[in-house]
XYZ file of N, CA and C in Angstrom:
444
model
N 1.090 -1.292 -0.095
C -0.104 -0.083 -0.162
C 0.867 1.201 -0.173
N 0.487 2.136 -0.906
C 1.471 3.511 -0.900
C 0.319 4.829 -0.531
N 0.839 5.724 -0.093
C 0.214 6.841 0.446
C 0.649 8.085 -0.374
N -0.437 8.926 -0.700
C -0.156 9.888 -1.788
C -1.071 11.479 -1.132
N -0.328 12.478 -1.437
C -1.139 13.867 -1.326
C -1.425 14.322 -2.459
N -2.552 14.976 -2.692
C -2.779 15.456 -3.878
C -3.237 17.152 -3.670
N -2.405 18.075 -4.045
C -2.769 19.464 -3.721
C -3.922 19.974 -4.380
N -4.623 20.715 -3.814
C -5.572 21.387 -4.551
C -5.187 22.670 -4.502
N -5.623 23.636 -5.288
C -5.272 25.021 -5.228
C -6.400 25.665 -4.553
N -6.227 26.855 -3.803
C -6.961 27.479 -3.061
C -8.301 27.634 -3.657
N -8.718 27.864 -5.080
C -9.763 28.137 -5.614
C -10.679 26.797 -5.510
N -9.933 25.647 -5.946
C -10.739 24.568 -5.758
C -11.172 24.024 -4.252
N -10.407 24.465 -3.428
C -10.916 24.344 -2.212
C -11.788 25.239 -1.568
N -11.838 26.395 -2.178
C -13.109 27.351 -1.475
C -14.275 27.353 -2.283
N -13.971 26.665 -3.369
C -15.515 26.196 -4.166
C -16.076 24.700 -3.795
N -15.524 24.227 -2.979
C -15.625 22.805 -2.584
C -16.918 23.205 -1.524
N -17.608 22.115 -1.165
C -18.745 22.270 -0.146
C -18.467 21.337 1.081
N -18.276 21.793 1.991
C -18.049 20.990 3.417
C -18.963 19.755 3.540
N -18.693 18.573 3.844
C -19.866 17.435 3.746
C -19.872 16.643 2.505
N -19.575 17.328 1.414
C -19.686 16.700 0.070
C -18.922 15.503 0.075
N -19.734 14.473 -0.682
C -19.009 12.933 -0.793
C -17.884 13.341 -1.637
N -16.664 12.807 -1.048
C -15.390 12.668 -1.956
C -15.499 11.420 -2.406
N -15.845 11.165 -3.892
C -15.785 9.958 -4.570
C -14.534 9.674 -5.325
N -13.930 10.863 -5.930
C -12.935 10.608 -6.711
C -12.083 11.686 -6.750
N -10.805 11.712 -7.122
C -9.709 12.557 -7.493
C -9.238 12.535 -8.893
N -9.057 13.727 -9.342
C -8.506 13.657 -10.765
C -7.357 14.796 -10.700
N -6.413 14.440 -11.632
C -5.217 15.176 -11.886
C -4.626 14.750 -13.000
N -4.138 15.866 -13.599
C -2.999 15.318 -14.907
C -1.775 14.622 -14.446
N -1.538 14.766 -13.016
C -0.311 13.896 -12.560
C -0.818 12.468 -11.982
N -1.794 11.967 -12.270
C -2.488 10.783 -12.068
C -2.212 10.095 -13.327
N -1.400 8.868 -13.159
C -0.938 8.250 -14.572
C -1.154 6.677 -13.976
N -1.341 5.939 -15.287
C -1.389 4.397 -14.936
C -0.559 3.903 -14.202
N -0.551 3.184 -13.082
C 0.465 2.386 -12.314
C 0.858 3.453 -11.143
N 0.763 4.795 -11.343
C 1.147 5.590 -9.906
C 0.379 5.423 -8.536
N -0.972 5.452 -8.490
C -1.751 5.160 -7.694
C -2.595 3.583 -8.031
N -2.577 2.564 -7.098
C -3.186 1.465 -7.273
C -4.177 1.064 -6.409
N -5.181 0.079 -6.620
C -6.005 -0.176 -5.700
C -5.745 -0.468 -4.105
N -6.401 0.278 -3.401
C -5.927 0.129 -1.823
C -4.953 1.242 -1.587
N -4.602 1.853 -2.556
C -3.615 2.971 -2.025
C -4.375 4.129 -1.393
N -3.830 5.135 -0.734
C -4.784 5.934 -0.048
C -4.097 7.318 -0.678
N -5.176 8.236 -0.900
C -4.686 9.740 -1.443
C -5.496 10.663 -0.548
N -4.767 11.735 0.117
C -5.221 12.681 0.855
C -5.192 13.873 0.166
N -6.284 14.395 -0.575
C -6.432 15.705 -1.025
C -6.089 16.710 0.081
N -5.165 17.818 -0.252
C -4.796 18.856 0.787
C -4.947 20.103 -0.004
N -5.060 21.275 0.937
C -4.692 22.762 0.332
C -4.066 23.161 1.195
N -3.004 24.294 0.657
C -2.168 24.916 1.561
C -2.222 26.496 1.183
N -2.493 27.194 1.883
C -2.679 28.835 1.537
C -3.043 29.409 3.033
N -2.725 30.834 2.793
C -2.625 31.730 4.279
C -2.091 30.991 5.656
N -0.718 30.271 5.231
C 0.052 29.661 6.067
C -0.695 28.778 7.063
N -1.485 28.004 6.119
C -2.617 26.920 6.827
C -2.290 25.775 5.996
N -2.198 24.445 6.307
C -2.262 23.445 5.647
C -3.459 22.203 6.273
N -4.547 22.669 5.295
C -5.754 21.965 5.376
C -5.733 20.358 4.708
N -6.295 19.458 5.377
C -6.397 18.104 4.938
C -7.978 17.851 4.658
N -8.219 18.107 3.504
C -9.341 18.032 2.940
C -10.281 16.359 3.070
N -9.757 15.624 2.902
C -10.148 14.339 3.201
C -9.344 13.007 2.785
N -9.811 11.746 2.513
C -9.092 10.594 2.345
C -9.914 9.867 1.276
N -8.989 9.371 0.183
C -9.734 8.604 -0.764
C -8.946 7.254 -0.824
N -9.663 6.060 -0.868
C -8.872 4.773 -0.603
C -9.042 4.451 -2.129
N -8.154 3.941 -2.914
C -8.245 4.059 -4.548
C -8.893 2.725 -4.654
N -9.887 2.657 -5.635
C -10.559 1.316 -6.015
C -10.215 1.056 -7.495
N -10.121 1.986 -8.135
C -9.628 1.898 -9.596
C -9.294 3.142 -10.370
N -8.522 2.951 -11.400
C -8.100 4.252 -12.150
C -8.798 4.213 -13.601
N -8.862 5.464 -14.071
C -9.306 5.639 -15.504
C -8.528 6.585 -16.038
N -7.970 6.558 -17.312
C -7.151 7.346 -18.001
C -8.365 8.402 -18.500
N -7.898 9.712 -18.553
C -8.715 10.804 -19.055
C -9.192 10.520 -20.328
N -10.135 11.098 -21.047
C -10.751 12.439 -20.241
C -11.626 12.401 -19.365
N -11.766 13.320 -18.481
C -12.681 13.177 -17.340
C -13.950 14.335 -17.395
N -14.935 14.391 -17.000
C -15.774 15.595 -16.532
C -15.870 16.204 -15.149
N -15.417 17.461 -15.261
C -15.431 18.414 -14.209
C -16.330 19.662 -14.355
N -16.882 19.823 -13.615
C -17.840 21.007 -13.574
C -18.566 21.053 -14.773
N -19.190 19.839 -15.249
C -19.830 19.715 -16.564
C -19.017 19.732 -17.732
N -17.832 20.111 -17.760
C -17.054 20.070 -18.950
C -16.043 18.875 -19.192
N -15.827 18.488 -20.163
C -14.922 17.320 -20.575
C -13.596 18.073 -20.452
N -12.633 17.420 -19.791
C -11.240 17.881 -19.561
C -10.413 16.733 -19.745
N -9.680 17.113 -21.162
C -8.709 16.349 -22.011
C -7.375 16.575 -21.074
N -7.019 17.806 -20.368
C -5.705 17.828 -19.791
C -5.465 16.929 -18.666
N -6.718 16.211 -18.207
C -6.385 15.279 -16.910
C -5.579 14.126 -17.348
N -4.685 13.750 -16.614
C -4.236 12.550 -16.615
C -4.897 11.373 -16.441
N -5.759 11.339 -15.515
C -6.898 10.494 -15.122
C -7.553 10.852 -13.725
N -8.511 9.673 -13.497
C -9.082 10.196 -12.429
C -8.925 8.693 -11.474
N -8.944 8.696 -10.226
C -8.783 7.841 -8.863
C -9.955 7.459 -8.859
N -11.027 6.702 -8.783
C -12.108 6.253 -8.058
C -11.913 5.705 -6.584
N -12.761 6.152 -5.644
C -12.438 5.729 -4.208
C -13.550 4.743 -4.194
N -13.180 4.020 -2.988
C -14.001 2.623 -2.656
C -15.057 3.328 -1.503
N -16.456 2.501 -1.523
C -17.101 2.903 -0.642
C -16.989 2.516 0.552
N -17.067 3.012 2.019
C -17.929 4.272 1.989
C -16.940 5.370 1.545
N -17.587 6.198 0.666
C -16.799 7.336 0.364
C -16.864 8.228 1.775
N -15.801 8.970 1.679
C -15.331 10.009 2.949
C -16.327 11.225 2.075
N -15.826 12.528 2.934
C -16.513 13.717 2.936
C -15.405 14.890 2.700
N -15.685 15.782 2.261
C -14.778 17.026 2.226
C -14.974 17.633 3.331
N -13.828 17.737 3.995
C -13.549 18.537 5.342
C -12.894 20.099 5.022
N -13.395 21.220 5.394
C -12.936 22.464 5.328
C -12.251 22.726 6.831
N -12.385 22.014 7.800
C -11.884 22.391 9.127
C -10.895 21.478 9.710
N -10.318 20.489 8.953
C -9.050 19.803 9.477
C -7.938 20.244 9.126
N -7.167 20.621 10.066
C -5.799 21.323 9.755
C -4.737 20.807 10.304
N -3.603 20.710 9.509
C -2.475 19.869 10.166
C -1.701 21.223 10.749
N -1.218 20.907 11.962
C -0.337 21.937 12.700
C 0.876 21.916 11.830
N 1.684 23.550 11.931
C 2.616 23.874 11.127
C 3.681 22.943 11.412
N 4.042 22.554 12.732
C 5.124 21.695 13.152
C 4.991 20.552 12.381
N 3.907 19.757 12.475
C 3.565 18.680 11.990
C 3.831 18.639 10.290
N 3.546 19.663 9.671
C 3.468 20.017 8.212
C 4.932 19.852 7.824
N 5.748 20.535 8.510
C 7.110 20.748 8.403
C 8.042 19.200 8.618
N 7.327 18.183 9.097
C 7.738 16.924 9.463
C 7.156 15.762 8.323
N 6.351 16.269 7.488
C 5.835 15.352 6.460
C 6.998 14.970 5.547
N 7.098 13.626 5.255
C 7.985 12.971 4.521
C 7.645 12.559 3.208
N 8.448 13.411 2.102
C 7.569 13.194 0.889
C 8.725 12.231 0.229
N 8.332 11.727 -0.495
C 9.308 10.560 -1.375
C 9.553 10.775 -2.826
N 10.887 11.031 -2.772
C 11.450 11.946 -3.998
C 11.499 10.519 -5.193
N 11.739 11.038 -6.162
C 11.879 9.936 -7.490
C 13.011 9.051 -7.448
N 13.854 9.190 -6.396
C 14.879 8.212 -6.297
C 14.362 7.175 -5.196
N 13.352 7.499 -4.651
C 12.756 6.907 -3.630
C 13.347 7.094 -1.986
N 13.968 8.190 -1.938
C 14.163 8.354 -0.651
C 13.062 9.649 -0.111
N 13.094 9.582 1.381
C 12.349 10.400 1.830
C 12.900 11.687 2.184
N 12.195 12.672 2.178
C 12.825 14.106 2.508
C 11.681 15.261 3.078
N 12.182 15.903 3.670
C 11.355 17.142 4.376
C 10.904 17.976 3.471
N 9.773 18.885 3.418
C 9.500 19.948 2.401
C 10.298 20.936 2.734
N 10.488 21.792 1.580
C 11.330 22.807 1.653
C 10.773 24.215 2.256
N 11.442 24.591 3.064
C 10.908 26.134 3.661
C 11.464 27.328 2.683
N 10.670 28.281 2.551
C 11.125 29.501 1.741
C 11.810 30.478 2.778
N 12.124 31.494 1.982
C 12.712 32.490 2.671
C 12.005 33.175 3.737
N 10.742 33.299 3.594
C 9.563 33.828 4.600
C 9.464 33.006 5.803
N 9.997 31.474 5.559
C 9.941 30.819 7.025
C 8.612 29.884 6.631
N 8.009 30.159 5.440
C 6.790 29.208 5.406
C 7.079 28.065 4.524
N 6.267 27.104 4.432
C 6.259 25.849 3.568
C 6.402 26.127 2.226
N 7.440 25.646 1.229
C 7.522 25.942 0.120
C 6.236 25.303 -0.908
N 5.493 26.005 -1.656
C 4.395 25.302 -2.130
C 5.072 24.232 -3.107
N 5.946 24.510 -3.960
C 6.421 23.623 -4.978
C 6.667 22.196 -4.369
N 6.989 22.114 -3.108
C 7.306 20.623 -2.343
C 6.214 19.751 -2.303
N 4.962 20.677 -2.611
C 3.783 19.711 -2.631
C 3.043 19.701 -3.946
N 3.748 20.197 -4.932
C 2.963 20.167 -6.397
C 2.276 18.788 -6.699
N 1.070 18.968 -7.270
C 0.375 17.738 -8.044
C 0.173 16.653 -6.920
N 0.798 15.553 -7.336
C 0.515 14.698 -6.694
C 1.945 14.021 -6.004
N 2.123 13.700 -4.811
C 3.412 13.388 -4.375
C 3.093 12.149 -3.156
N 4.156 11.114 -3.656
C 3.960 10.100 -2.286
C 4.555 10.450 -1.105
N 3.954 10.057 -0.141
C 4.737 10.180 1.385
C 4.398 8.868 1.857
N 5.388 9.125 3.280
C 5.620 7.747 4.042
C 4.110 7.545 4.861
N 4.305 6.296 5.588
C 3.184 5.568 6.213
C 3.031 6.616 7.542
N 4.196 7.075 7.856
C 4.086 7.859 9.304
C 3.409 9.183 8.928
N 3.795 9.794 7.798
C 3.266 10.944 7.177
C 1.933 10.781 7.171
N 1.173 9.695 6.427
C -0.210 9.483 6.245
C -0.854 9.472 7.559
N -0.148 8.810 8.716
C -0.836 8.721 9.870
C -1.044 10.218 10.553
N -0.007 10.965 10.364
C -0.179 12.590 10.705
C -1.499 13.144 10.031
N -1.682 12.728 8.706
C -2.828 13.216 8.106
C -4.119 12.516 8.607
N -4.297 11.531 8.959
C -5.365 10.729 9.312
C -5.709 11.315 10.661
N -4.533 11.606 11.496
C -4.929 12.323 12.886
C -5.445 13.881 12.735
N -5.172 14.416 11.774
C -5.824 15.711 11.404
C -7.209 15.715 10.973
N -7.604 14.487 10.334
C -9.101 14.305 10.021
C -9.965 13.743 11.399
N -9.088 13.157 12.165
C -9.931 12.496 13.540
C -10.728 13.300 14.136
């Protein structure tokens, strides 16, 4: 089993509805073989010095794009990850404390874990969380705790 974060931008987060079913995730970063059945993906949003944990999706299946989003066909999407039932819900109140966010372990292309970068203002560097990133099991437990 692998764990991932899927960063939402501020607009996507703010246009979401608290309590709405979180049935799937789509991104041009999802490709065949990246997320497999039983893997867990956590959508997150990071803005205004706050790290929001939006929810949790346990992967059931993957479908390569195009997808439909907001009533439009989206050919730029790499694919969609469908979640297992029971579906989770969108949370807008689950926050990962800053000290915990700085300890998240992101798995790099070479397979080694590293912490997110910190910018000159002392904030989490947004690029550390770009798109879809694999994380360690210990990091997934921190995100689970924020959702509890």
